[in-house]
PDB file of C-alpha atoms in Angstrom:
ATOM      1  CA  MET A   1      11.969   8.510  15.997  1.00  0.00           C
ATOM      2  CA  THR A   2      10.994   6.151  12.579  1.00  0.00           C
ATOM      3  CA  LYS A   3       8.820   8.273  10.612  1.00  0.00           C
ATOM      4  CA  LEU A   4       6.756   6.478   8.212  1.00  0.00           C
ATOM      5  CA  TYR A   5       4.984   8.639   5.003  1.00  0.00           C
ATOM      6  CA  LEU A   6       2.401   5.685   3.937  1.00  0.00           C
ATOM      7  CA  VAL A   7       1.375   6.164   0.236  1.00  0.00           C
ATOM      8  CA  ARG A   8      -1.070   4.077  -2.195  1.00  0.00           C
ATOM      9  CA  HIS A   9       0.109   3.231  -5.442  1.00  0.00           C
ATOM     10  CA  GLY A  10      -1.062   5.189  -8.326  1.00  0.00           C
ATOM     11  CA  GLU A  11      -4.075   4.645 -10.015  1.00  0.00           C
ATOM     12  CA  THR A  12      -3.926   1.844 -12.340  1.00  0.00           C
ATOM     13  CA  VAL A  13      -5.750  -0.049 -15.706  1.00  0.00           C
ATOM     14  CA  ASP A  14      -7.698  -2.301 -13.584  1.00  0.00           C
ATOM     15  CA  ASN A  15      -8.958   0.492 -10.759  1.00  0.00           C
ATOM     16  CA  VAL A  16     -10.488   1.935 -13.567  1.00  0.00           C
ATOM     17  CA  ARG A  17     -11.993  -1.258 -15.110  1.00  0.00           C
ATOM     18  CA  GLN A  18     -13.209  -2.429 -11.543  1.00  0.00           C
ATOM     19  CA  ILE A  19     -10.905  -5.441 -11.338  1.00  0.00           C
ATOM     20  CA  LEU A  20     -10.087  -6.999  -7.748  1.00  0.00           C
ATOM     21  CA  GLN A  21      -6.452  -7.033  -8.576  1.00  0.00           C
ATOM     22  CA  GLY A  22      -5.342  -8.367  -5.121  1.00  0.00           C
ATOM     23  CA  GLN A  23      -1.930  -9.627  -5.845  1.00  0.00           C
ATOM     24  CA  MET A  24      -1.502  -9.425  -9.534  1.00  0.00           C
ATOM     25  CA  GLN A  25       1.132  -6.870 -10.665  1.00  0.00           C
ATOM     26  CA  GLY A  26      -0.910  -4.208 -12.335  1.00  0.00           C
ATOM     27  CA  GLN A  27       0.444  -1.196 -14.634  1.00  0.00           C
ATOM     28  CA  LEU A  28       0.101   2.135 -14.047  1.00  0.00           C
ATOM     29  CA  ASN A  29      -2.150   4.041 -16.094  1.00  0.00           C
ATOM     30  CA  ASP A  30      -1.837   8.096 -17.491  1.00  0.00           C
ATOM     31  CA  THR A  31      -3.487   9.071 -14.267  1.00  0.00           C
ATOM     32  CA  GLY A  32      -1.648   6.552 -12.013  1.00  0.00           C
ATOM     33  CA  ILE A  33       1.727   8.031 -13.636  1.00  0.00           C
ATOM     34  CA  ARG A  34       0.923  11.814 -12.931  1.00  0.00           C
ATOM     35  CA  GLN A  35      -0.587  10.582  -9.058  1.00  0.00           C
ATOM     36  CA  ALA A  36       3.091   9.494  -8.617  1.00  0.00           C
ATOM     37  CA  GLU A  37       4.493  12.338 -10.169  1.00  0.00           C
ATOM     38  CA  ALA A  38       2.279  14.848  -7.953  1.00  0.00           C
ATOM     39  CA  VAL A  39       3.440  12.925  -4.752  1.00  0.00           C
ATOM     40  CA  ARG A  40       7.172  13.247  -5.822  1.00  0.00           C
ATOM     41  CA  ASP A  41       6.807  16.872  -6.293  1.00  0.00           C
ATOM     42  CA  GLU A  42       5.122  17.276  -3.021  1.00  0.00           C
ATOM     43  CA  MET A  43       7.993  14.713  -1.333  1.00  0.00           C
ATOM     44  CA  ALA A  44      10.719  16.329  -2.893  1.00  0.00           C
ATOM     45  CA  ASP A  45      12.243  18.711  -0.379  1.00  0.00           C
ATOM     46  CA  VAL A  46      11.747  15.728   2.371  1.00  0.00           C
ATOM     47  CA  SER A  47      14.678  14.441   3.503  1.00  0.00           C
ATOM     48  CA  LEU A  48      14.051  10.519   3.212  1.00  0.00           C
ATOM     49  CA  ASP A  49      16.278   8.298   4.354  1.00  0.00           C
ATOM     50  CA  ALA A  50      14.880   5.059   2.454  1.00  0.00           C
ATOM     51  CA  VAL A  51      11.614   3.894  -0.385  1.00  0.00           C
ATOM     52  CA  VAL A  52      10.130   0.774   0.118  1.00  0.00           C
ATOM     53  CA  ALA A  53       7.353  -0.909  -1.710  1.00  0.00           C
ATOM     54  CA  SER A  54       5.172  -3.719  -2.036  1.00  0.00           C
ATOM     55  CA  ASP A  55       6.645  -6.470  -4.737  1.00  0.00           C
ATOM     56  CA  LEU A  56       4.401  -5.801  -7.173  1.00  0.00           C
ATOM     57  CA  GLN A  57       4.631  -3.753 -10.238  1.00  0.00           C
ATOM     58  CA  ARG A  58       2.109  -0.802  -9.580  1.00  0.00           C
ATOM     59  CA  SER A  59       3.420  -0.233  -6.258  1.00  0.00           C
ATOM     60  CA  ILE A  60       7.406  -0.345  -7.605  1.00  0.00           C
ATOM     61  CA  ASP A  61       6.301   1.702 -10.030  1.00  0.00           C
ATOM     62  CA  THR A  62       5.326   4.382  -7.954  1.00  0.00           C
ATOM     63  CA  ALA A  63       7.577   4.470  -5.861  1.00  0.00           C
ATOM     64  CA  ALA A  64      10.509   4.770  -8.522  1.00  0.00           C
ATOM     65  CA  ILE A  65       9.082   7.878 -10.190  1.00  0.00           C
ATOM     66  CA  ILE A  66       8.889   9.183  -6.216  1.00  0.00           C
ATOM     67  CA  ALA A  67      11.985   8.124  -4.974  1.00  0.00           C
ATOM     68  CA  GLN A  68      13.884   9.679  -8.300  1.00  0.00           C
ATOM     69  CA  PRO A  69      14.562  13.376  -6.873  1.00  0.00           C
ATOM     70  CA  HIS A  70      16.196  11.542  -3.880  1.00  0.00           C
ATOM     71  CA  GLY A  71      18.493   9.200  -5.432  1.00  0.00           C
ATOM     72  CA  LEU A  72      17.316   6.107  -3.332  1.00  0.00           C
ATOM     73  CA  GLN A  73      16.894   2.410  -4.508  1.00  0.00           C
ATOM     74  CA  VAL A  74      13.242   1.236  -4.205  1.00  0.00           C
ATOM     75  CA  VAL A  75      13.257  -1.442  -1.568  1.00  0.00           C
ATOM     76  CA  THR A  76      10.754  -4.560  -2.030  1.00  0.00           C
ATOM     77  CA  THR A  77       9.155  -6.123   0.110  1.00  0.00           C
ATOM     78  CA  PRO A  78       6.113  -9.288  -0.009  1.00  0.00           C
ATOM     79  CA  LEU A  79       5.040  -7.675   3.131  1.00  0.00           C
ATOM     80  CA  LEU A  80       3.537  -4.990   1.922  1.00  0.00           C
ATOM     81  CA  ARG A  81       1.561  -6.897  -0.942  1.00  0.00           C
ATOM     82  CA  GLU A  82      -2.416  -6.279  -1.393  1.00  0.00           C
ATOM     83  CA  ARG A  83      -4.887  -8.793   0.013  1.00  0.00           C
ATOM     84  CA  ASP A  84      -4.826 -11.615  -2.033  1.00  0.00           C
ATOM     85  CA  TRP A  85      -8.196 -12.171  -2.778  1.00  0.00           C
ATOM     86  CA  GLY A  86      -7.862 -15.978  -3.490  1.00  0.00           C
ATOM     87  CA  ASP A  87     -10.234 -17.431  -6.073  1.00  0.00           C
ATOM     88  CA  PHE A  88     -11.977 -13.909  -6.566  1.00  0.00           C
ATOM     89  CA  THR A  89      -8.453 -12.316  -8.241  1.00  0.00           C
ATOM     90  CA  GLY A  90      -9.044 -10.629 -11.434  1.00  0.00           C
ATOM     91  CA  THR A  91     -13.241 -10.627 -11.533  1.00  0.00           C
ATOM     92  CA  PHE A  92     -14.977  -7.753 -11.667  1.00  0.00           C
ATOM     93  CA  ILE A  93     -15.820  -5.693  -8.760  1.00  0.00           C
ATOM     94  CA  PRO A  94     -19.496  -5.709  -9.463  1.00  0.00           C
ATOM     95  CA  ASP A  95     -19.703  -9.321 -10.018  1.00  0.00           C
ATOM     96  CA  LEU A  96     -18.779 -10.109  -6.432  1.00  0.00           C
ATOM     97  CA  LYS A  97     -22.219  -8.512  -4.974  1.00  0.00           C
ATOM     98  CA  GLY A  98     -23.679 -11.643  -2.849  1.00  0.00           C
ATOM     99  CA  LYS A  99     -21.068 -14.283  -3.572  1.00  0.00           C
ATOM    100  CA  VAL A 100     -20.114 -16.726  -1.336  1.00  0.00           C
ATOM    101  CA  TRP A 101     -16.155 -15.608  -0.359  1.00  0.00           C
ATOM    102  CA  PRO A 102     -14.112 -18.354  -0.914  1.00  0.00           C
ATOM    103  CA  ASP A 103     -11.863 -20.052   1.726  1.00  0.00           C
ATOM    104  CA  ASN A 104      -8.559 -18.604  -0.123  1.00  0.00           C
ATOM    105  CA  VAL A 105      -9.005 -15.196   0.535  1.00  0.00           C
ATOM    106  CA  GLU A 106      -6.853 -13.861   2.880  1.00  0.00           C
ATOM    107  CA  SER A 107      -8.412 -12.973   6.467  1.00  0.00           C
ATOM    108  CA  LEU A 108      -8.538  -9.445   8.269  1.00  0.00           C
ATOM    109  CA  ASP A 109      -6.606 -11.011  10.605  1.00  0.00           C
ATOM    110  CA  ALA A 110      -3.821 -12.363   8.595  1.00  0.00           C
ATOM    111  CA  MET A 111      -3.680  -8.706   7.200  1.00  0.00           C
ATOM    112  CA  CYS A 112      -2.727  -7.398  10.314  1.00  0.00           C
ATOM    113  CA  ASP A 113      -0.157  -9.975  11.071  1.00  0.00           C
ATOM    114  CA  ARG A 114       1.420  -9.019   7.912  1.00  0.00           C
ATOM    115  CA  ALA A 115       1.453  -5.297   9.297  1.00  0.00           C
ATOM    116  CA  ARG A 116       2.198  -5.598  12.469  1.00  0.00           C
ATOM    117  CA  ARG A 117       5.708  -7.586  10.969  1.00  0.00           C
ATOM    118  CA  PHE A 118       5.724  -4.208   8.029  1.00  0.00           C
ATOM    119  CA  MET A 119       6.040  -2.085  11.022  1.00  0.00           C
ATOM    120  CA  ARG A 120       8.306  -4.118  12.884  1.00  0.00           C
ATOM    121  CA  PHE A 121      10.529  -4.101   9.468  1.00  0.00           C
ATOM    122  CA  VAL A 122      10.633  -0.660   8.881  1.00  0.00           C
ATOM    123  CA  VAL A 123      11.283  -0.153  12.811  1.00  0.00           C
ATOM    124  CA  GLU A 124      14.341  -2.505  13.008  1.00  0.00           C
ATOM    125  CA  THR A 125      15.746  -1.722   9.688  1.00  0.00           C
ATOM    126  CA  TYR A 126      15.062   2.224   9.735  1.00  0.00           C
ATOM    127  CA  PRO A 127      15.396   3.243  13.729  1.00  0.00           C
ATOM    128  CA  ASP A 128      15.152   6.982  13.184  1.00  0.00           C
ATOM    129  CA  LYS A 129      15.176   7.286   9.774  1.00  0.00           C
ATOM    130  CA  GLN A 130      12.554   8.753   7.407  1.00  0.00           C
ATOM    131  CA  VAL A 131      11.279   6.180   4.936  1.00  0.00           C
ATOM    132  CA  LEU A 132       8.316   5.955   2.348  1.00  0.00           C
ATOM    133  CA  ALA A 133       6.104   3.097   1.920  1.00  0.00           C
ATOM    134  CA  VAL A 134       4.070   2.439  -1.252  1.00  0.00           C
ATOM    135  CA  GLY A 135       1.837  -0.243  -0.337  1.00  0.00           C
ATOM    136  CA  HIS A 136      -1.966  -0.747  -0.991  1.00  0.00           C
ATOM    137  CA  GLY A 137      -5.642  -0.025  -0.333  1.00  0.00           C
ATOM    138  CA  ILE A 138      -6.252  -2.778   2.336  1.00  0.00           C
ATOM    139  CA  ILE A 139      -3.021  -3.333   3.454  1.00  0.00           C
ATOM    140  CA  ASN A 140      -2.121   0.029   3.950  1.00  0.00           C
ATOM    141  CA  LYS A 141      -5.880  -0.146   5.890  1.00  0.00           C
ATOM    142  CA  ALA A 142      -4.350  -2.623   8.273  1.00  0.00           C
ATOM    143  CA  ILE A 143      -1.227  -1.098   9.077  1.00  0.00           C
ATOM    144  CA  GLN A 144      -3.177   2.166  10.202  1.00  0.00           C
ATOM    145  CA  ALA A 145      -5.499   0.340  11.846  1.00  0.00           C
ATOM    146  CA  VAL A 146      -2.613  -1.513  13.986  1.00  0.00           C
ATOM    147  CA  PHE A 147      -0.760   1.653  14.249  1.00  0.00           C
ATOM    148  CA  TYR A 148      -4.113   3.375  15.865  1.00  0.00           C
ATOM    149  CA  HIS A 149      -5.461  -0.173  17.867  1.00  0.00           C
ATOM    150  CA  LEU A 150      -8.583   0.453  15.307  1.00  0.00           C
ATOM    151  CA  LYS A 151     -11.047  -2.290  13.367  1.00  0.00           C
ATOM    152  CA  MET A 152     -10.145  -2.008   9.684  1.00  0.00           C
ATOM    153  CA  HIS A 153     -13.507  -1.101   8.611  1.00  0.00           C
ATOM    154  CA  GLU A 154     -12.540   2.665  11.023  1.00  0.00           C
ATOM    155  CA  VAL A 155      -9.889   3.298   8.959  1.00  0.00           C
ATOM    156  CA  GLN A 156     -10.857   5.505   6.180  1.00  0.00           C
ATOM    157  CA  LYS A 157      -9.978   4.671   2.379  1.00  0.00           C
ATOM    158  CA  MET A 158      -6.600   5.757   0.934  1.00  0.00           C
ATOM    159  CA  ASN A 159      -6.935   7.720  -2.480  1.00  0.00           C
ATOM    160  CA  ASN A 160      -4.696   6.542  -5.293  1.00  0.00           C
ATOM    161  CA  GLY A 161      -1.541   8.852  -4.604  1.00  0.00           C
ATOM    162  CA  GLU A 162      -2.638   9.721  -1.187  1.00  0.00           C
ATOM    163  CA  VAL A 163      -0.153  10.086   1.582  1.00  0.00           C
ATOM    164  CA  ARG A 164      -0.381   9.484   5.366  1.00  0.00           C
ATOM    165  CA  VAL A 165       2.254   9.942   8.234  1.00  0.00           C
ATOM    166  CA  LEU A 166       3.082   7.363  10.901  1.00  0.00           C
ATOM    167  CA  GLU A 167       5.326   8.381  13.592  1.00  0.00           C
ATOM    168  CA  PHE A 168       7.192   5.292  16.032  1.00  0.00           C
ATOM    169  CA  GLU A 169       8.471   6.387  19.019  1.00  0.00           C
TER     170      GLU A 169
END
C-alpha cells in the first residue's frame, strides 16, 4: 500500500493580496513559512520515503522545509502544478466576478486527468512507500475528487499548510 500525505503549500504573498497565481512561481510569506514549519514538526516522526512537490517555487519551498528532518531531496513534477488560469493569471480575484472565462483556462476535466497521471506516477514510482506531496489548492482538490470518485465541488478546500492522507491499495 502506498500512503500519500497530500499538502497544500504555505501561504504566499499573492494569497494575501488575492491574486490568482495559477502557474506563477509564488513566494511564501512569513505565515507560509510558519505553516510549512508546523507541517515539518507534525511530520517529523513519520517515516517518509519521498517528498514530491509541484515545480512551482511556493510548493518547492514548502516541501524543502518539511523534508529537512528526513534528509530527503525534493522531487518536482509539473503534474502537481496549480490550475492554469490562462489570461486570468495575475488578476485580482474580486475583479473576476461576472467575467467571461477565456478559452485558455485549464478545464476541470484536464485537471482531473492530470490528477490521475500524478496518482499513477506516485503508485508506480513509490510502491508500498510513504510519500509526502506538496501541491496547490485546486490540483489537490482534483486529486481527492478522482481518488474518492467525487465531483471537484464536493471536495472541501484545503487550507495552506493542511495535510490530508490518501492510501492506495
